[in-house]
XYZ file of N, CA, C and O in Angstrom:
880
model
N -8.720 1.744 -5.766
C -8.307 2.984 -6.412
C -9.341 4.062 -6.137
O -10.506 3.762 -5.864
N -8.891 5.304 -6.231
C -9.807 6.431 -6.137
C -9.288 7.530 -7.058
O -8.080 7.742 -7.150
N -10.191 8.189 -7.762
C -9.745 9.188 -8.733
C -10.830 10.217 -9.008
O -12.013 10.008 -8.737
N -10.373 11.350 -9.543
C -11.273 12.330 -10.138
C -10.706 12.656 -11.516
O -9.878 11.898 -12.041
N -11.101 13.755 -12.113
C -10.642 14.045 -13.467
C -9.165 14.428 -13.516
O -8.571 14.444 -14.599
N -8.563 14.681 -12.366
C -7.176 15.151 -12.346
C -6.180 14.123 -11.840
O -5.074 14.005 -12.381
N -6.527 13.383 -10.777
C -5.551 12.500 -10.151
C -6.125 11.103 -9.931
O -7.332 10.901 -9.879
N -5.199 10.159 -9.795
C -5.528 8.766 -9.471
C -4.709 8.361 -8.264
O -3.501 8.626 -8.204
N -5.355 7.722 -7.298
C -4.646 7.183 -6.143
C -4.691 5.667 -6.201
O -5.763 5.064 -6.292
N -3.520 5.045 -6.153
C -3.378 3.593 -6.140
C -3.176 3.151 -4.694
O -2.293 3.666 -3.998
N -3.978 2.196 -4.244
C -3.989 1.768 -2.849
C -3.058 0.568 -2.659
O -3.472 -0.584 -2.766
N -1.785 0.836 -2.390
C -0.860 -0.243 -2.047
C -1.166 -0.724 -0.634
O -1.472 0.083 0.249
N -1.105 -2.020 -0.384
C -1.499 -2.540 0.934
C -0.559 -2.118 2.046
O 0.650 -1.979 1.850
N -1.133 -1.916 3.236
C -0.431 -1.578 4.469
C 0.377 -0.284 4.348
O 1.475 -0.156 4.881
N -0.195 0.707 3.640
C 0.474 1.997 3.490
C -0.494 3.144 3.784
O -0.468 4.166 3.100
N -1.350 2.973 4.772
C -2.351 3.983 5.150
C -3.370 4.215 4.046
O -3.958 5.297 3.957
N -3.619 3.209 3.234
C -4.524 3.359 2.099
C -5.960 3.649 2.491
O -6.639 4.428 1.819
N -6.446 3.025 3.558
C -7.815 3.294 3.987
C -7.952 4.727 4.493
O -8.954 5.403 4.225
N -6.947 5.196 5.215
C -6.971 6.584 5.668
C -6.928 7.540 4.486
O -7.650 8.552 4.458
N -6.094 7.230 3.508
C -6.005 8.072 2.320
C -7.322 8.079 1.561
O -7.784 9.131 1.084
N -7.954 6.911 1.438
C -9.223 6.821 0.721
C -10.300 7.639 1.421
O -11.086 8.340 0.770
N -10.347 7.561 2.748
C -11.318 8.354 3.504
C -11.108 9.845 3.268
O -12.058 10.596 3.015
N -9.859 10.285 3.330
C -9.554 11.696 3.136
C -9.885 12.151 1.716
O -10.523 13.185 1.502
N -9.464 11.372 0.732
C -9.703 11.747 -0.652
C -11.184 11.715 -0.998
O -11.679 12.571 -1.741
N -11.912 10.749 -0.457
C -13.347 10.673 -0.718
C -14.063 11.934 -0.239
O -15.005 12.409 -0.867
N -13.599 12.464 0.880
C -14.258 13.632 1.470
C -13.801 14.948 0.866
O -14.564 15.922 0.850
N -12.560 14.990 0.331
C -11.994 16.296 -0.003
C -11.492 16.462 -1.432
O -11.105 17.570 -1.813
N -11.475 15.407 -2.234
C -11.103 15.592 -3.639
C -12.140 16.462 -4.332
O -13.342 16.323 -4.094
N -11.664 17.308 -5.214
C -12.569 18.214 -5.919
C -13.347 17.460 -7.002
O -12.844 16.521 -7.621
N -14.584 17.876 -7.220
C -15.384 17.329 -8.318
C -15.945 15.964 -8.017
O -16.018 15.507 -6.875
N -16.341 15.258 -9.085
C -16.869 13.903 -8.957
C -15.730 12.943 -8.683
O -14.684 13.000 -9.328
N -15.932 12.054 -7.729
C -14.891 11.135 -7.291
C -15.373 9.704 -7.474
O -16.501 9.370 -7.119
N -14.504 8.852 -8.023
C -14.823 7.438 -8.225
C -13.930 6.584 -7.334
O -12.745 6.879 -7.158
N -14.506 5.520 -6.789
C -13.796 4.638 -5.868
C -14.073 3.190 -6.260
O -15.227 2.814 -6.483
N -13.021 2.376 -6.339
C -13.224 0.943 -6.548
C -13.022 0.213 -5.232
O -12.289 0.657 -4.355
N -13.682 -0.919 -5.093
C -13.534 -1.723 -3.901
C -14.714 -2.653 -3.743
O -15.609 -2.681 -4.590
N -14.739 -3.424 -2.668
C -15.857 -4.341 -2.420
C -17.040 -3.589 -1.827
O -17.473 -3.851 -0.712
N -17.526 -2.605 -2.592
C -18.584 -1.741 -2.089
C -19.933 -2.104 -2.702
O -20.015 -2.423 -3.876
N -20.937 -1.986 -1.897
C -22.313 -2.007 -2.390
C -23.012 -0.856 -1.684
O -23.859 -1.050 -0.821
N -22.587 0.350 -2.032
C -23.073 1.536 -1.327
C -23.330 2.652 -2.312
O -22.789 2.667 -3.415
N -24.184 3.570 -1.920
C -24.482 4.746 -2.720
C -24.182 5.982 -1.902
O -24.446 6.026 -0.699
N -23.611 6.977 -2.538
C -23.349 8.234 -1.852
C -24.636 9.032 -1.726
O -25.376 9.175 -2.690
N -24.897 9.545 -0.542
C -26.100 10.344 -0.351
C -26.053 11.616 -1.184
O -27.070 12.088 -1.674
N -24.851 12.177 -1.348
C -24.726 13.423 -2.094
C -24.651 13.203 -3.592
O -24.842 14.126 -4.364
N -24.348 11.983 -4.000
C -24.176 11.713 -5.417
C -22.810 12.109 -5.934
O -22.503 11.922 -7.107
N -21.928 12.646 -5.059
C -20.609 13.072 -5.498
C -19.660 11.896 -5.678
O -18.753 11.927 -6.492
N -19.881 10.826 -4.921
C -19.036 9.646 -5.010
C -19.708 8.578 -5.864
O -20.898 8.308 -5.712
N -18.913 7.974 -6.736
C -19.395 6.846 -7.529
C -18.602 5.611 -7.126
O -17.370 5.583 -7.256
N -19.299 4.602 -6.615
C -18.651 3.378 -6.187
C -18.695 2.353 -7.316
O -19.753 2.069 -7.862
N -17.537 1.772 -7.625
C -17.418 0.809 -8.708
C -16.839 -0.479 -8.134
O -15.795 -0.444 -7.461
N -17.486 -1.620 -8.333
C -16.943 -2.873 -7.808
C -15.528 -3.110 -8.307
O -15.218 -2.921 -9.488
N -14.664 -3.511 -7.406
C -13.272 -3.766 -7.765
C -12.548 -4.437 -6.621
O -13.157 -4.880 -5.644
N -11.217 -4.485 -6.725
C -10.418 -5.195 -5.736
C -9.906 -4.302 -4.609
O -9.361 -4.797 -3.632
N -10.027 -2.981 -4.765
C -9.484 -1.989 -3.836
C -7.973 -1.862 -3.977
O -7.431 -0.763 -4.033
N -7.249 -3.005 -4.032
C -5.791 -2.970 -4.119
C -5.323 -3.256 -5.550
O -4.483 -4.129 -5.772
N -5.837 -2.544 -6.518
C -5.390 -2.749 -7.893
C -3.939 -2.288 -8.064
O -3.558 -1.211 -7.590
N -3.134 -3.102 -8.735
C -1.775 -2.695 -9.079
C -1.824 -1.703 -10.235
O -2.888 -1.458 -10.824
N -0.666 -1.155 -10.593
C -0.632 -0.239 -11.737
C -1.054 -0.944 -13.016
O -1.750 -0.369 -13.857
N -0.637 -2.206 -13.183
C -1.033 -2.941 -14.384
C -2.539 -3.198 -14.384
O -3.195 -3.117 -15.430
N -3.103 -3.492 -13.220
C -4.558 -3.615 -13.112
C -5.225 -2.309 -13.536
O -6.257 -2.309 -14.212
N -4.645 -1.194 -13.100
C -5.207 0.110 -13.433
C -5.155 0.367 -14.929
O -6.095 0.922 -15.513
N -4.060 -0.038 -15.567
C -3.955 0.120 -17.022
C -5.118 -0.584 -17.714
O -5.805 -0.008 -18.567
N -5.373 -1.841 -17.341
C -6.461 -2.600 -17.954
C -7.817 -1.996 -17.635
O -8.688 -1.878 -18.512
N -8.005 -1.608 -16.386
C -9.274 -1.026 -15.943
C -9.614 0.221 -16.747
O -10.736 0.378 -17.251
N -8.674 1.107 -16.902
C -8.954 2.369 -17.581
C -8.963 2.222 -19.100
O -9.677 2.968 -19.788
N -8.197 1.282 -19.638
C -8.267 1.048 -21.079
C -9.665 0.629 -21.504
O -10.133 1.004 -22.579
N -10.345 -0.145 -20.659
C -11.728 -0.544 -20.950
C -12.659 0.662 -20.985
O -13.755 0.588 -21.542
N -12.209 1.760 -20.394
C -13.005 2.995 -20.359
C -12.405 4.073 -21.257
O -12.722 5.257 -21.145
N -11.500 3.631 -22.167
C -10.858 4.527 -23.132
C -10.098 5.664 -22.452
O -10.102 6.813 -22.901
N -9.452 5.323 -21.332
C -8.637 6.281 -20.600
C -7.228 5.706 -20.473
O -7.054 4.525 -20.158
N -6.228 6.540 -20.727
C -4.832 6.150 -20.533
C -4.337 6.749 -19.226
O -4.724 7.856 -18.845
N -3.463 6.033 -18.543
C -2.948 6.552 -17.278
C -2.230 7.887 -17.475
O -2.191 8.716 -16.563
N -1.674 8.091 -18.659
C -0.972 9.340 -18.945
C -1.899 10.552 -18.920
O -1.433 11.695 -18.828
N -3.206 10.318 -18.984
C -4.152 11.423 -18.999
C -4.327 12.058 -17.619
O -4.796 13.194 -17.519
N -3.963 11.337 -16.568
C -4.043 11.923 -15.231
C -2.864 12.874 -15.027
O -1.736 12.572 -15.428
N -3.148 14.015 -14.396
C -2.053 14.921 -14.074
C -1.040 14.225 -13.173
O 0.176 14.359 -13.360
N -1.551 13.522 -12.169
C -0.688 12.815 -11.241
C -1.323 11.494 -10.834
O -2.547 11.387 -10.710
N -0.478 10.506 -10.626
C -0.873 9.250 -10.001
C -0.122 9.181 -8.680
O 1.103 9.344 -8.652
N -0.844 8.974 -7.599
C -0.212 8.937 -6.282
C -0.274 7.530 -5.704
O -1.274 6.829 -5.829
N 0.806 7.136 -5.062
C 0.842 5.865 -4.347
C 1.800 6.040 -3.174
O 2.804 6.745 -3.279
N 1.466 5.422 -2.042
C 2.295 5.527 -0.846
C 3.217 4.318 -0.763
O 2.815 3.192 -1.070
N 4.451 4.553 -0.348
C 5.439 3.489 -0.168
C 5.872 3.467 1.298
O 5.971 4.507 1.937
N 6.121 2.266 1.792
C 6.479 2.096 3.210
C 7.698 1.209 3.352
O 7.889 0.256 2.586
N 8.525 1.492 4.332
C 9.694 0.673 4.621
C 9.274 -0.794 4.757
O 8.421 -1.122 5.585
N 9.836 -1.701 3.959
C 9.420 -3.112 4.012
C 9.563 -3.749 5.382
O 8.749 -4.599 5.758
N 10.589 -3.355 6.139
C 10.754 -3.937 7.471
C 9.528 -3.631 8.344
O 9.009 -4.499 9.040
N 9.085 -2.386 8.328
C 7.934 -2.002 9.140
C 6.639 -2.528 8.540
O 5.728 -2.938 9.267
N 6.539 -2.516 7.225
C 5.328 -3.002 6.567
C 5.035 -4.451 6.959
O 3.899 -4.801 7.260
N 6.075 -5.283 6.980
C 5.853 -6.690 7.315
C 5.464 -6.852 8.783
O 4.606 -7.681 9.109
N 6.052 -6.059 9.667
C 5.643 -6.103 11.070
C 4.186 -5.692 11.225
O 3.436 -6.299 11.996
N 3.793 -4.662 10.489
C 2.415 -4.181 10.557
C 1.443 -5.233 10.049
O 0.398 -5.477 10.659
N 1.778 -5.864 8.941
C 0.869 -6.875 8.397
C 0.782 -8.089 9.318
O -0.300 -8.655 9.518
N 1.913 -8.496 9.872
C 1.935 -9.625 10.805
C 0.999 -9.344 11.981
O 0.173 -10.185 12.361
N 1.098 -8.140 12.563
C 0.232 -7.765 13.686
C -1.228 -7.689 13.259
O -2.126 -8.094 13.998
N -1.458 -7.186 12.058
C -2.836 -7.098 11.551
C -3.452 -8.489 11.397
O -4.589 -8.729 11.808
N -2.703 -9.419 10.808
C -3.229 -10.764 10.602
C -3.501 -11.475 11.927
O -4.382 -12.336 12.008
N -2.769 -11.100 12.958
C -2.994 -11.721 14.261
C -4.301 -11.268 14.909
O -4.704 -11.835 15.928
N -4.970 -10.286 14.325
C -6.297 -9.901 14.809
C -7.341 -10.971 14.490
O -8.451 -10.934 15.002
N -6.988 -11.889 13.585
C -7.844 -13.033 13.261
C -9.204 -12.597 12.719
O -10.253 -13.116 13.108
N -9.179 -11.652 11.790
C -10.411 -11.161 11.184
C -10.901 -12.134 10.117
O -10.103 -12.722 9.379
N -12.201 -12.271 10.023
C -12.789 -13.267 9.119
C -12.406 -13.021 7.671
O -12.197 -13.968 6.904
N -12.309 -11.744 7.264
C -12.034 -11.452 5.859
C -10.601 -11.779 5.445
O -10.277 -11.737 4.257
N -9.759 -12.132 6.418
C -8.354 -12.404 6.104
C -8.000 -13.878 6.222
O -6.820 -14.231 6.276
N -9.002 -14.738 6.241
C -8.748 -16.166 6.352
C -7.831 -16.636 5.222
O -7.970 -16.233 4.073
N -6.890 -17.504 5.563
C -5.996 -18.033 4.549
C -4.663 -18.426 5.152
O -4.447 -18.336 6.372
N -3.732 -18.843 4.292
C -2.445 -19.363 4.754
C -1.655 -18.324 5.529
O -1.069 -18.625 6.578
N -1.619 -17.083 5.032
C -0.832 -16.048 5.709
C -1.351 -15.807 7.119
O -0.569 -15.699 8.078
N -2.663 -15.739 7.268
C -3.230 -15.534 8.601
C -2.936 -16.728 9.504
O -2.597 -16.552 10.685
N -3.045 -17.943 8.969
C -2.767 -19.142 9.766
C -1.338 -19.100 10.312
O -1.097 -19.416 11.487
N -0.388 -18.701 9.463
C 1.012 -18.634 9.897
C 1.186 -17.542 10.946
O 1.861 -17.739 11.966
N 0.572 -16.388 10.721
C 0.696 -15.278 11.673
C 0.115 -15.643 13.031
O 0.665 -15.277 14.079
N -0.984 -16.375 13.035
C -1.626 -16.746 14.299
C -0.763 -17.695 15.122
O -0.936 -17.798 16.345
N 0.172 -18.385 14.486
C 1.104 -19.234 15.229
C 2.103 -18.404 16.022
O 2.768 -18.915 16.932
N 2.231 -17.126 15.652
C 3.026 -16.194 16.443
C 4.507 -16.172 16.171
O 5.267 -15.551 16.919
N 4.968 -16.834 15.107
C 6.397 -16.888 14.806
C 6.681 -15.997 13.603
O 6.388 -16.366 12.465
N 7.259 -14.832 13.849
C 7.531 -13.875 12.765
C 8.543 -14.427 11.774
O 8.478 -14.147 10.576
N 9.452 -15.258 12.234
C 10.450 -15.858 11.346
C 9.775 -16.788 10.341
O 10.080 -16.754 9.142
N 8.858 -17.624 10.811
C 8.131 -18.510 9.909
C 7.226 -17.713 8.974
O 7.047 -18.076 7.809
N 6.688 -16.631 9.504
C 5.846 -15.768 8.667
C 6.652 -15.211 7.496
O 6.225 -15.299 6.339
N 7.809 -14.627 7.769
C 8.614 -14.054 6.684
C 9.090 -15.123 5.704
O 9.237 -14.860 4.508
N 9.317 -16.321 6.199
C 9.815 -17.391 5.334
C 8.730 -17.986 4.458
O 9.001 -18.403 3.320
N 7.481 -17.979 4.929
C 6.469 -18.789 4.249
C 5.158 -18.101 3.896
O 4.377 -18.645 3.104
N 4.877 -16.951 4.446
C 3.542 -16.356 4.268
C 3.398 -15.683 2.915
O 4.201 -14.816 2.554
N 2.381 -16.043 2.149
C 2.117 -15.324 0.892
C 1.513 -13.961 1.177
O 0.999 -13.703 2.267
N 1.609 -13.083 0.208
C 1.031 -11.740 0.301
C 0.148 -11.577 -0.920
O 0.623 -11.474 -2.033
N -1.168 -11.590 -0.683
C -2.132 -11.583 -1.785
C -1.839 -12.715 -2.774
O -1.844 -12.539 -3.989
N -1.536 -13.894 -2.214
C -1.342 -15.084 -3.028
C 0.039 -15.248 -3.614
O 0.294 -16.250 -4.296
N 0.950 -14.320 -3.356
C 2.291 -14.404 -3.947
C 3.347 -14.501 -2.852
O 3.301 -13.789 -1.863
N 4.301 -15.394 -3.046
C 5.435 -15.521 -2.151
C 6.674 -15.838 -2.987
O 6.763 -16.927 -3.554
N 7.615 -14.926 -3.138
C 7.671 -13.635 -2.456
C 6.592 -12.667 -2.947
O 6.064 -12.822 -4.049
N 6.272 -11.677 -2.116
C 5.262 -10.701 -2.509
C 5.702 -9.924 -3.749
O 6.877 -9.836 -4.047
N 4.743 -9.333 -4.440
C 5.062 -8.470 -5.575
C 4.479 -7.073 -5.343
O 3.766 -6.527 -6.176
N 4.791 -6.502 -4.204
C 4.301 -5.160 -3.911
C 4.921 -4.122 -4.830
O 4.400 -3.014 -4.954
N 6.017 -4.475 -5.489
C 6.615 -3.543 -6.465
C 5.667 -3.238 -7.620
O 5.787 -2.193 -8.268
N 4.688 -4.113 -7.858
C 3.782 -3.924 -8.988
C 2.844 -2.739 -8.798
O 2.149 -2.353 -9.748
N 2.849 -2.159 -7.609
C 2.060 -0.944 -7.379
C 2.804 0.313 -7.817
O 2.234 1.404 -7.807
N 4.070 0.151 -8.246
C 4.902 1.317 -8.521
C 5.480 1.345 -9.934
O 6.100 2.334 -10.315
N 5.291 0.292 -10.690
C 5.812 0.292 -12.060
C 4.956 -0.605 -12.941
O 4.199 -1.455 -12.457
N 5.077 -0.405 -14.234
C 4.430 -1.265 -15.226
C 5.532 -1.837 -16.102
O 6.235 -1.098 -16.794
N 5.731 -3.138 -16.014
C 6.795 -3.809 -16.768
C 8.148 -3.142 -16.551
O 8.940 -2.953 -17.471
N 8.403 -2.774 -15.302
C 9.696 -2.214 -14.947
C 9.830 -0.715 -15.134
O 10.869 -0.138 -14.784
N 8.813 -0.073 -15.679
C 8.872 1.367 -15.949
C 7.956 2.116 -14.993
O 6.759 1.823 -14.907
N 8.519 3.064 -14.251
C 7.725 3.925 -13.376
C 7.142 5.050 -14.219
O 7.888 5.791 -14.861
N 5.812 5.182 -14.270
C 5.217 6.237 -15.109
C 5.737 7.623 -14.734
O 6.011 7.914 -13.565
N 5.885 8.471 -15.730
C 6.411 9.803 -15.502
C 5.527 10.665 -14.626
O 6.018 11.611 -13.992
N 4.238 10.359 -14.589
C 3.317 11.153 -13.766
C 3.024 10.507 -12.412
O 2.117 10.937 -11.708
N 3.817 9.469 -12.055
C 3.630 8.806 -10.770
C 4.414 9.532 -9.684
O 5.618 9.779 -9.831
N 3.738 9.889 -8.600
C 4.391 10.498 -7.441
C 4.307 9.527 -6.277
O 3.210 9.119 -5.880
N 5.458 9.139 -5.755
C 5.518 8.201 -4.638
C 5.609 8.989 -3.338
O 6.544 9.770 -3.135
N 4.603 8.810 -2.476
C 4.595 9.439 -1.165
C 5.177 8.453 -0.152
O 4.962 7.250 -0.260
N 5.921 8.942 0.801
C 6.531 8.069 1.795
C 5.694 8.019 3.067
O 5.342 9.054 3.631
N 5.396 6.843 3.500
C 4.629 6.622 4.720
C 5.302 7.295 5.907
O 4.623 7.801 6.811
N 6.625 7.313 5.891
C 7.385 7.815 7.022
C 7.199 9.312 7.254
O 7.421 9.803 8.355
N 6.830 10.054 6.228
C 6.535 11.491 6.380
C 5.333 11.838 5.500
O 5.371 12.773 4.707
N 4.265 11.069 5.711
C 3.106 11.151 4.841
C 2.397 12.498 4.930
O 1.978 13.052 3.905
N 2.246 13.024 6.136
C 1.525 14.294 6.284
C 2.184 15.395 5.462
O 1.509 16.177 4.779
N 3.511 15.469 5.507
C 4.217 16.507 4.751
C 4.107 16.270 3.252
O 3.932 17.217 2.465
N 4.183 15.013 2.829
C 4.063 14.705 1.398
C 2.669 15.043 0.881
O 2.521 15.510 -0.255
N 1.650 14.806 1.693
C 0.292 15.175 1.290
C 0.199 16.685 1.128
O -0.357 17.189 0.138
N 0.756 17.411 2.095
C 0.725 18.874 2.011
C 1.468 19.373 0.776
O 1.040 20.328 0.115
N 2.568 18.727 0.444
C 3.396 19.182 -0.675
C 2.825 18.789 -2.040
O 3.001 19.519 -3.020
N 2.149 17.637 -2.126
C 1.803 17.091 -3.435
C 0.300 16.945 -3.705
O -0.142 17.109 -4.850
N -0.489 16.591 -2.681
C -1.907 16.321 -2.912
C -2.799 17.506 -2.546
O -3.866 17.684 -3.126
N -2.373 18.305 -1.600
C -3.209 19.410 -1.113
C -3.794 20.282 -2.223
O -4.952 20.713 -2.116
N -3.064 20.576 -3.308
C -3.658 21.416 -4.366
C -4.896 20.807 -5.019
O -5.684 21.534 -5.640
N -5.082 19.518 -4.871
C -6.231 18.850 -5.489
C -7.396 18.684 -4.509
O -8.425 18.111 -4.864
N -7.225 19.174 -3.275
C -8.229 18.990 -2.232
C -8.974 20.292 -1.962
O -8.487 21.378 -2.263
N -10.157 20.143 -1.390
C -10.922 21.295 -0.962
C -11.368 21.084 0.481
O -11.531 19.950 0.930
N -11.564 22.186 1.214
C -11.966 22.075 2.601
C -10.791 21.814 3.514
O -9.645 21.669 3.079
N -11.070 21.745 4.796
C -10.041 21.505 5.798
C -9.876 20.006 5.994
O -10.652 19.365 6.704
N -8.888 19.451 5.351
C -8.665 18.012 5.422
C -7.751 17.677 6.603
O -6.956 18.499 7.053
N -7.878 16.486 7.092
C -6.930 15.916 8.030
C -6.768 14.456 7.679
O -7.610 13.873 7.000
N -5.689 13.885 8.123
C -5.403 12.501 7.764
C -5.932 11.587 8.862
O -5.366 11.537 9.959
N -7.031 10.880 8.602
C -7.514 9.928 9.612
C -6.634 8.688 9.618
O -6.016 8.345 8.607
N -6.553 8.050 10.743
C -5.765 6.828 10.834
C -6.707 5.666 11.101
O -7.305 5.567 12.164
N -6.841 4.812 10.108
C -7.761 3.691 10.192
C -6.995 2.380 10.026
O -5.942 2.327 9.391
N -7.554 1.329 10.583
C -7.040 -0.010 10.341
C -5.591 -0.160 10.784
O -4.812 -0.894 10.192
N -5.211 0.569 11.845
C -3.836 0.493 12.318
C -3.615 -0.778 13.142
O -4.513 -1.268 13.795
N -2.381 -1.248 13.109
C -2.012 -2.428 13.888
C -0.782 -2.082 14.722
O 0.281 -1.777 14.166
N -0.924 -2.112 16.035
C 0.209 -1.825 16.912
C 1.220 -2.965 16.813
O 0.854 -4.143 16.761
N 2.489 -2.606 16.774
C 3.521 -3.640 16.682
C 4.809 -3.115 17.297
O 4.988 -1.914 17.489
N 5.709 -4.032 17.592
C 6.999 -3.667 18.160
C 7.845 -2.938 17.115
O 7.553 -2.962 15.918
N 8.905 -2.312 17.574
C 9.765 -1.567 16.659
C 10.656 -2.511 15.857
O 10.894 -3.661 16.243
N 11.137 -2.012 14.737
C 12.058 -2.779 13.893
C 13.274 -3.220 14.712
O 13.702 -4.381 14.643
N 13.829 -2.301 15.496
C 15.048 -2.577 16.258
C 14.841 -3.679 17.297
O 15.779 -4.425 17.617
N 13.617 -3.780 17.819
C 13.349 -4.772 18.864
C 13.050 -6.163 18.311
O 13.045 -7.139 19.074
N 12.793 -6.256 17.012
C 12.353 -7.532 16.442
C 13.388 -8.145 15.508
O 13.695 -9.343 15.596
N 13.939 -7.351 14.619
C 14.759 -7.912 13.545
C 16.147 -8.318 14.028
O 16.762 -7.652 14.870
N 16.624 -9.425 13.475
C 18.022 -9.807 13.553
C 18.504 -10.014 12.118
O 17.753 -9.752 11.159
N 19.730 -10.454 11.943
C 20.295 -10.571 10.593
C 19.508 -11.561 9.741
O 19.324 -11.345 8.537
N 19.045 -12.639 10.327
C 18.299 -13.642 9.569
C 16.945 -13.109 9.131
O 16.519 -13.299 7.989
N 16.241 -12.426 10.036
C 14.953 -11.832 9.688
C 15.118 -10.760 8.619
O 14.296 -10.642 7.712
N 16.187 -9.974 8.733
C 16.447 -8.947 7.723
C 16.643 -9.570 6.355
O 16.120 -9.072 5.345
N 17.393 -10.669 6.297
C 17.645 -11.334 5.017
C 16.344 -11.874 4.423
O 16.128 -11.805 3.212
N 15.464 -12.418 5.276
C 14.186 -12.917 4.783
C 13.321 -11.782 4.242
O 12.694 -11.916 3.183
N 13.298 -10.663 4.957
C 12.509 -9.520 4.500
C 13.085 -8.958 3.215
O 12.350 -8.609 2.282
N 14.397 -8.866 3.135
C 15.041 -8.375 1.913
C 14.692 -9.257 0.727
O 14.408 -8.769 -0.375
N 14.698 -10.552 0.932
C 14.384 -11.487 -0.153
C 12.950 -11.292 -0.628
O 12.660 -11.418 -1.822
N 12.045 -10.968 0.281
C 10.642 -10.761 -0.078
C 10.435 -9.448 -0.834
O 9.495 -9.329 -1.613
N 11.299 -8.465 -0.602
C 11.057 -7.118 -1.137
C 12.300 -6.549 -1.817
O 12.614 -5.360 -1.674
N 13.001 -7.373 -2.574
C 14.260 -6.962 -3.192
C 14.144 -5.668 -3.987
O 15.035 -4.828 -3.965
N 13.062 -5.523 -4.721
C 12.932 -4.393 -5.641
C 13.090 -3.061 -4.929
O 13.755 -2.152 -5.432
N 12.494 -2.922 -3.747
C 12.527 -1.649 -3.019
C 13.943 -1.278 -2.602
O 14.305 -0.096 -2.583
N 14.758 -2.287 -2.293
C 16.140 -2.035 -1.906
C 17.021 -1.830 -3.134
O 17.826 -0.902 -3.187
N 16.853 -2.689 -4.131
C 17.696 -2.593 -5.316
C 17.410 -1.347 -6.148
O 18.285 -0.831 -6.819
N 16.154 -0.848 -6.070
C 15.801 0.377 -6.780
C 16.225 1.622 -6.005
O 16.078 2.745 -6.501
N 16.743 1.437 -4.796
C 17.288 2.546 -4.039
C 16.300 3.312 -3.185
O 16.643 4.373 -2.643
N 15.100 2.794 -3.006
C 14.118 3.494 -2.181
C 14.427 3.362 -0.693
O 14.157 4.283 0.089
N 14.970 2.201 -0.303
C 15.340 1.978 1.089
C 16.695 1.288 1.148
O 17.039 0.486 0.270
N 17.437 1.607 2.205
C 18.724 0.955 2.435
C 18.518 -0.242 3.361
O 17.658 -0.213 4.245
N 19.337 -1.246 3.162
C 19.254 -2.403 4.035
C 19.742 -2.057 5.430
O 20.696 -1.290 5.612
N 19.068 -2.610 6.436
C 19.472 -2.377 7.805
C 20.556 -3.350 8.227
O 20.783 -4.391 7.604
N 21.237 -3.003 9.292
C 22.270 -3.863 9.860
C 21.796 -4.366 11.216
O 21.503 -3.566 12.118
N 21.705 -5.682 11.347
C 21.188 -6.279 12.572
C 22.110 -7.387 13.039
O 22.865 -7.968 12.251
N 22.049 -7.717 14.318
C 22.915 -8.733 14.883
C 22.465 -10.115 14.457
O 21.335 -10.324 14.005
N 23.351 -11.089 14.622
C 22.997 -12.483 14.334
C 21.985 -12.967 15.362
O 21.965 -12.497 16.509
N 21.128 -13.944 14.983
C 20.103 -14.437 15.918
C 20.698 -14.918 17.241
O 20.105 -14.716 18.303
N 21.861 -15.548 17.197
C 22.455 -16.111 18.406
C 22.851 -15.020 19.394
O 22.974 -15.277 20.601
N 23.024 -13.792 18.892
C 23.474 -12.713 19.772
C 22.331 -12.088 20.539
O 22.538 -11.273 21.446
N 21.064 -12.451 20.191
C 19.887 -11.840 20.845
C 19.396 -12.689 22.014
O 19.677 -13.864 22.090
């Protein structure tokens, strides 16, 4: 998470969160706080690093701030980025195939075997299968009234429309931790789509994304 006295940014995984954190750290107005696996000090003293998970869900944020006598409702805005589940899973699969030491575990082992179908069927996401990425967008089924969901698909415009008033200086969106991957159209078939849908039902059932139409595996 990253915040100042006005806004809170929730870092949902595989949604340009590192790029957003870099931008917000440099350009948010006033004193800025950041949670994560940090053991660093800001030279300017403007940034305060607080040990944390980096990918706190909204419920995690509720507990974190309650310990500091802060309610989420006190922020003018809470921002979180959302990404098409079909592309998000392709991105994570490609990322795990980099075989980075910090990602050791069952999901990486499955990804390294190179079978995207087995990955969608069996890979946990932060220890959960099916994943619970919906927990970054609601608390007990309720989306906070001050939560603004930015779309990865047009992130630059959403930042200009919603976050820019809270920034100072000439900001740009850096792209960090990217993973090159094939397109949705080149990878998915009907079976893969069904597996992805099962992993991320909430995003489709809540109306954020429509289900895609893909051919049967035998037709590819």
